[in-house]
Amino acid sequence: MTRRTLIYSALGLLAVMTLFPLLYMVTNSFMGGAEYYRYYGNLPQGLSGRNPMHLIPEWITLDGYWEILFSRPQYLVKFWSSLFLSGTILAGQMVVAVLGGYAFARFRFPGRNAIFFLIILLMMMPLQVTLVPNYIVLEQLGLVGGYAAVILPGVFSAFGVFLMRQVMLTLPPEMFEAARLDGAGSWRALWRICLPNCKSGLAALAILSFADSWNMVEQPVVFLKDANMYPMSVFLTQVNAMRPEAGFACGLLSVAPALLLFLRFKDEMVMGIEYSAVK
């Protein structure tokens, strides 16, 4: 009993530490401009005794939300730009990952293992390593400066192919053999057998892909030449310089889509990651 209590206490403490930044952002998003400058006005000079940890607002106001939702349209413009980029990358990556993972899991062709090893190697490389080669290729294609330069590298992500391949390997070969005997071809087996049994893997890929593209910073900064095209993830770094009192509300707005997606598919995500580790 004591051991279980210690484990639950440690897990509870970790949960509080993990959720505290989100709770801090939510409560401070209802803080007014005057109160913000009184507690956080000298943040550029660092925290001091005049800047205590301020969790509960003295006066609750919706000024921050009014500003980002109605008063200044650039906040919502950046939000919808991020949603467009993330949604497009997610849709394209799902197609590429499903087809690539299906090919590596169910077909034998020359160089299959070597190509998959290169995919794993590419997946393990830091983003900064592939940023310059991607820029050179996109510049030769004349795509630098447009949203396509940000979307295409995200669509052809190596992680999605790896994850779906691992998930599809967990499916019993007998299922595909029975489908083949019934006259089902490769495409029909993919749509009628493979995808319905890989919903957890698809959910995991959707959450991880969306969160990764939603939070990207380096790619828009490098590939987009017009600052007005920057998504919310880049714009957040400029909020404190423009309207710091709206920073908490703007940050909460940027967190909401990925958080809602995770809460909706969290169980499927856990199952998909577990299945991907079987083989």
Protein backbone atom coordinates (compact mmCIF):
# COMPACT_ATOMS: atom_id res chain seq x y z
CA MET A 1 0.00 0.00 0.00
CA THR A 2 2.82 2.38 0.83
CA ARG A 3 4.56 1.64 -2.45
CA ARG A 4 1.38 2.31 -4.41
CA THR A 5 0.85 5.56 -2.52
CA LEU A 6 4.38 6.71 -3.32
CA ILE A 7 3.93 5.84 -7.00
CA TYR A 8 0.61 7.69 -7.24
CA SER A 9 2.04 10.66 -5.36
CA ALA A 10 5.01 10.84 -7.73
CA LEU A 11 2.75 10.55 -10.77
CA GLY A 12 0.43 13.21 -9.37
CA LEU A 13 3.37 15.54 -8.79
CA LEU A 14 4.58 15.00 -12.36
CA ALA A 15 1.06 15.68 -13.67
CA VAL A 16 0.88 18.94 -11.73
CA MET A 17 4.30 20.02 -12.99
CA THR A 18 3.28 19.19 -16.56
CA LEU A 19 -0.09 20.94 -16.43
CA PHE A 20 1.03 23.98 -14.43
CA PRO A 21 2.30 26.00 -17.45
CA LEU A 22 -1.05 25.46 -19.20
CA LEU A 23 -2.99 26.43 -16.07
CA TYR A 24 -0.75 29.49 -15.63
CA MET A 25 -1.42 30.57 -19.21
CA VAL A 26 -5.20 30.06 -18.87
CA THR A 27 -5.56 32.10 -15.67
CA ASN A 28 -3.30 34.92 -16.84
CA SER A 29 -5.15 35.18 -20.15
CA PHE A 30 -8.00 36.83 -18.18
CA MET A 31 -5.67 39.54 -16.87
CA GLY A 32 -5.98 43.16 -17.98
CA GLY A 33 -3.25 45.30 -19.53
CA ALA A 34 -2.60 47.44 -16.45
CA GLU A 35 -2.25 44.39 -14.24
CA TYR A 36 0.04 42.72 -16.76
CA TYR A 37 2.44 45.66 -16.83
CA ARG A 38 2.40 45.89 -13.06
CA TYR A 39 3.57 42.28 -12.65
CA TYR A 40 5.43 41.56 -15.88
CA GLY A 41 6.38 44.97 -17.17
CA ASN A 42 10.10 44.55 -16.52
CA LEU A 43 10.41 41.02 -17.93
CA PRO A 44 13.09 42.12 -20.45
CA GLN A 45 15.29 42.95 -17.46
CA GLY A 46 14.53 39.59 -15.82
CA LEU A 47 12.31 38.51 -12.95
CA SER A 48 12.80 40.26 -9.63
CA GLY A 49 10.99 40.90 -6.40
CA ARG A 50 8.65 43.21 -8.29
CA ASN A 51 7.59 40.34 -10.57
CA PRO A 52 6.24 37.60 -8.30
CA MET A 53 4.56 34.50 -9.66
CA HIS A 54 1.09 35.83 -10.37
CA LEU A 55 -1.38 32.99 -10.87
CA ILE A 56 -4.81 34.46 -10.03
CA PRO A 57 -5.83 37.73 -11.75
CA GLU A 58 -6.97 40.53 -9.48
CA TRP A 59 -9.69 41.47 -11.94
CA ILE A 60 -11.03 39.10 -14.60
CA THR A 61 -11.40 40.61 -18.05
CA LEU A 62 -11.83 39.36 -21.61
CA ASP A 63 -9.83 42.19 -23.18
CA GLY A 64 -7.14 39.83 -24.45
CA TYR A 65 -9.63 37.56 -26.18
CA TRP A 66 -11.53 40.54 -27.60
CA GLU A 67 -8.32 41.87 -29.10
CA ILE A 68 -7.16 38.65 -30.75
CA LEU A 69 -10.64 37.61 -31.95
CA PHE A 70 -12.21 40.91 -32.99
CA SER A 71 -10.06 44.00 -32.50
CA ARG A 72 -6.91 42.98 -34.43
CA PRO A 73 -7.48 40.60 -37.38
CA GLN A 74 -3.80 39.66 -37.81
CA TYR A 75 -4.06 37.16 -34.95
CA LEU A 76 -6.82 35.17 -36.64
CA VAL A 77 -5.11 35.50 -40.03
CA LYS A 78 -2.02 33.82 -38.59
CA PHE A 79 -4.21 31.20 -36.91
CA TRP A 80 -5.95 30.26 -40.16
CA SER A 81 -2.62 30.24 -42.00
CA SER A 82 -1.30 27.74 -39.47
CA LEU A 83 -4.45 25.66 -39.76
CA PHE A 84 -4.17 25.61 -43.56
CA LEU A 85 -0.50 24.57 -43.49
CA SER A 86 -0.98 21.92 -40.80
CA GLY A 87 -4.13 20.50 -42.36
CA THR A 88 -2.56 20.29 -45.83
CA ILE A 89 0.61 18.67 -44.50
CA LEU A 90 -1.47 16.23 -42.46
CA ALA A 91 -3.63 15.18 -45.43
CA GLY A 92 -0.64 14.74 -47.73
CA GLN A 93 1.44 12.92 -45.16
CA MET A 94 -1.38 10.48 -44.42
CA VAL A 95 -1.53 9.50 -48.10
CA VAL A 96 2.24 9.14 -48.47
CA ALA A 97 2.63 7.31 -45.14
CA VAL A 98 -0.18 4.83 -45.82
CA LEU A 99 1.02 3.97 -49.33
CA GLY A 100 4.70 3.86 -48.31
CA GLY A 101 4.07 1.86 -45.16
CA TYR A 102 1.85 -0.58 -47.04
CA ALA A 103 4.52 -1.13 -49.68
CA PHE A 104 7.28 -1.76 -47.14
CA ALA A 105 5.10 -4.01 -44.97
CA ARG A 106 3.40 -6.19 -47.60
CA PHE A 107 5.54 -6.25 -50.75
CA ARG A 108 8.98 -7.59 -51.50
CA PHE A 109 11.04 -5.68 -54.04
CA PRO A 110 14.75 -5.20 -54.75
CA GLY A 111 16.45 -2.89 -52.27
CA ARG A 112 13.50 -2.81 -49.86
CA ASN A 113 15.59 -3.15 -46.71
CA ALA A 114 18.24 -0.71 -47.95
CA ILE A 115 15.64 1.93 -48.80
CA PHE A 116 13.92 1.48 -45.45
CA PHE A 117 17.28 1.82 -43.69
CA LEU A 118 17.77 5.15 -45.48
CA ILE A 119 14.32 6.25 -44.32
CA ILE A 120 15.25 5.44 -40.72
CA LEU A 121 18.54 7.28 -41.16
CA LEU A 122 16.73 10.31 -42.56
CA MET A 123 14.24 10.20 -39.69
CA MET A 124 17.06 10.29 -37.13
CA MET A 125 18.71 13.35 -38.65
CA PRO A 126 18.03 16.70 -36.97
CA LEU A 127 15.91 19.16 -38.91
CA GLN A 128 18.85 21.54 -39.25
CA VAL A 129 20.79 18.93 -41.25
CA THR A 130 18.13 18.61 -43.96
CA LEU A 131 17.07 22.26 -44.00
CA VAL A 132 19.77 23.45 -46.43
CA PRO A 133 19.38 20.55 -48.94
CA ASN A 134 15.62 21.09 -48.90
CA TYR A 135 16.10 24.79 -49.55
CA ILE A 136 18.41 24.13 -52.51
CA VAL A 137 15.96 21.67 -54.08
CA LEU A 138 12.96 23.93 -53.51
CA GLU A 139 14.83 26.93 -54.90
CA GLN A 140 15.67 24.98 -58.06
CA LEU A 141 11.98 24.14 -58.40
CA GLY A 142 11.05 27.80 -57.96
CA LEU A 143 8.94 27.12 -54.86
CA VAL A 144 10.82 29.16 -52.24
CA GLY A 145 8.65 32.00 -51.01
CA GLY A 146 5.35 30.14 -51.28
CA TYR A 147 3.44 27.83 -48.98
CA ALA A 148 4.36 24.85 -51.18
CA ALA A 149 7.95 25.16 -49.94
CA VAL A 150 6.74 24.52 -46.38
CA ILE A 151 4.13 21.90 -47.26
CA LEU A 152 6.09 19.53 -49.52
CA PRO A 153 8.94 18.65 -47.07
CA GLY A 154 6.34 18.01 -44.39
CA VAL A 155 4.23 15.79 -46.64
CA PHE A 156 7.17 13.53 -47.47
CA SER A 157 8.21 13.03 -43.86
CA ALA A 158 10.11 9.82 -43.14
CA PHE A 159 8.46 9.33 -39.75
CA GLY A 160 5.00 8.71 -41.19
CA VAL A 161 6.21 5.93 -43.47
CA PHE A 162 8.13 4.33 -40.61
CA LEU A 163 5.17 4.46 -38.23
CA MET A 164 2.63 3.03 -40.67
CA ARG A 165 5.02 0.29 -41.76
CA GLN A 166 5.45 -0.79 -38.14
CA VAL A 167 1.70 -0.72 -37.51
CA MET A 168 0.87 -2.70 -40.65
CA LEU A 169 3.42 -5.37 -39.77
CA THR A 170 1.31 -6.25 -36.73
CA LEU A 171 -1.57 -7.40 -38.94
CA PRO A 172 -1.72 -11.19 -39.40
CA PRO A 173 -0.59 -12.31 -42.88
CA GLU A 174 -3.52 -14.75 -42.92
CA MET A 175 -5.91 -11.85 -43.33
CA PHE A 176 -4.28 -10.78 -46.59
CA GLU A 177 -3.96 -14.37 -47.77
CA ALA A 178 -7.68 -14.92 -47.23
CA ALA A 179 -8.44 -11.71 -49.11
CA ARG A 180 -6.24 -12.82 -51.99
CA LEU A 181 -8.04 -16.17 -52.21
CA ASP A 182 -11.34 -14.29 -52.34
CA GLY A 183 -10.08 -12.37 -55.35
CA ALA A 184 -9.17 -9.11 -53.65
CA GLY A 185 -6.32 -7.19 -55.23
CA SER A 186 -3.73 -5.05 -53.46
CA TRP A 187 -5.83 -1.88 -53.52
CA ARG A 188 -8.93 -3.62 -52.20
CA ALA A 189 -6.93 -5.30 -49.45
CA LEU A 190 -5.54 -1.91 -48.48
CA TRP A 191 -8.96 -0.23 -48.26
CA ARG A 192 -11.04 -3.10 -46.89
CA ILE A 193 -8.57 -4.87 -44.57
CA CYS A 194 -5.50 -2.82 -43.83
CA LEU A 195 -6.89 0.65 -43.12
CA PRO A 196 -9.87 -0.45 -40.95
CA ASN A 197 -7.45 -2.38 -38.75
CA CYS A 198 -4.92 0.46 -38.54
CA LYS A 199 -7.20 3.17 -37.15
CA SER A 200 -5.11 3.55 -33.99
CA GLY A 201 -1.94 3.97 -36.03
CA LEU A 202 -3.63 6.52 -38.28
CA ALA A 203 -4.84 8.44 -35.23
CA ALA A 204 -1.35 8.46 -33.74
CA LEU A 205 0.12 9.67 -37.02
CA ALA A 206 -2.54 12.38 -37.33
CA ILE A 207 -1.86 13.77 -33.85
CA LEU A 208 1.93 13.67 -34.13
CA SER A 209 1.96 15.06 -37.66
CA PHE A 210 -0.43 17.89 -36.83
CA ALA A 211 1.45 18.85 -33.67
CA ASP A 212 4.78 18.84 -35.49
CA SER A 213 3.58 20.99 -38.38
CA TRP A 214 1.56 23.28 -36.09
CA ASN A 215 4.66 24.09 -34.01
CA MET A 216 7.20 24.44 -36.83
CA VAL A 217 9.32 27.58 -36.73
CA GLU A 218 12.51 27.06 -38.75
CA GLN A 219 10.79 25.98 -41.99
CA PRO A 220 8.53 29.05 -42.39
CA VAL A 221 11.35 31.42 -41.45
CA VAL A 222 13.71 29.87 -44.02
CA PHE A 223 11.32 29.04 -46.86
CA LEU A 224 8.94 32.02 -46.71
CA LYS A 225 10.27 35.41 -47.74
CA ASP A 226 7.21 37.46 -46.79
CA ALA A 227 6.74 37.88 -43.04
CA ASN A 228 3.00 38.36 -43.58
CA MET A 229 2.81 34.68 -44.58
CA TYR A 230 4.30 33.42 -41.32
CA PRO A 231 2.05 31.05 -39.32
CA MET A 232 1.04 31.46 -35.70
CA SER A 233 4.05 29.52 -34.41
CA VAL A 234 6.41 32.19 -35.75
CA PHE A 235 4.08 35.08 -34.98
CA LEU A 236 4.01 34.14 -31.28
CA THR A 237 7.62 35.27 -30.95
CA GLN A 238 6.54 38.76 -32.06
CA VAL A 239 3.47 39.13 -29.85
CA ASN A 240 5.37 40.20 -26.75
CA ALA A 241 7.05 42.97 -28.72
CA MET A 242 3.75 44.18 -30.24
CA ARG A 243 1.04 43.62 -27.63
CA PRO A 244 2.53 41.75 -24.64
CA GLU A 245 -0.68 41.95 -22.60
CA ALA A 246 -2.38 39.76 -25.24
CA GLY A 247 0.39 37.16 -25.19
CA PHE A 248 -1.34 34.73 -22.82
CA ALA A 249 -4.63 34.75 -24.75
CA CYS A 250 -2.80 34.40 -28.06
CA GLY A 251 -0.75 31.52 -26.67
CA LEU A 252 -3.90 29.75 -25.51
CA LEU A 253 -5.43 30.21 -28.96
CA SER A 254 -2.38 28.60 -30.53
CA VAL A 255 -2.46 25.63 -28.15
CA ALA A 256 -6.17 24.87 -28.55
CA PRO A 257 -6.25 22.93 -31.89
CA ALA A 258 -3.46 20.49 -31.03
CA LEU A 259 -4.81 20.04 -27.49
CA LEU A 260 -8.35 19.32 -28.69
CA LEU A 261 -7.06 16.86 -31.27
CA PHE A 262 -5.03 15.07 -28.62
CA LEU A 263 -7.94 14.88 -26.17
CA ARG A 264 -10.17 13.44 -28.88
CA PHE A 265 -7.76 10.72 -30.05
CA LYS A 266 -5.47 10.17 -27.05
CA ASP A 267 -6.49 6.52 -26.54
CA GLU A 268 -6.01 5.69 -30.22
CA MET A 269 -2.64 7.43 -30.15
CA VAL A 270 -1.41 5.30 -27.25
CA MET A 271 -2.60 2.11 -28.94
CA GLY A 272 -1.00 3.08 -32.24
CA ILE A 273 2.38 3.74 -30.65
CA GLU A 274 2.15 0.44 -28.73
CA TYR A 275 1.37 -1.49 -31.92
CA SER A 276 4.22 0.19 -33.77
CA ALA A 277 6.68 -1.18 -31.20
CA VAL A 278 5.58 -4.82 -31.60
CA LYS A 279 7.89 -5.51 -34.56
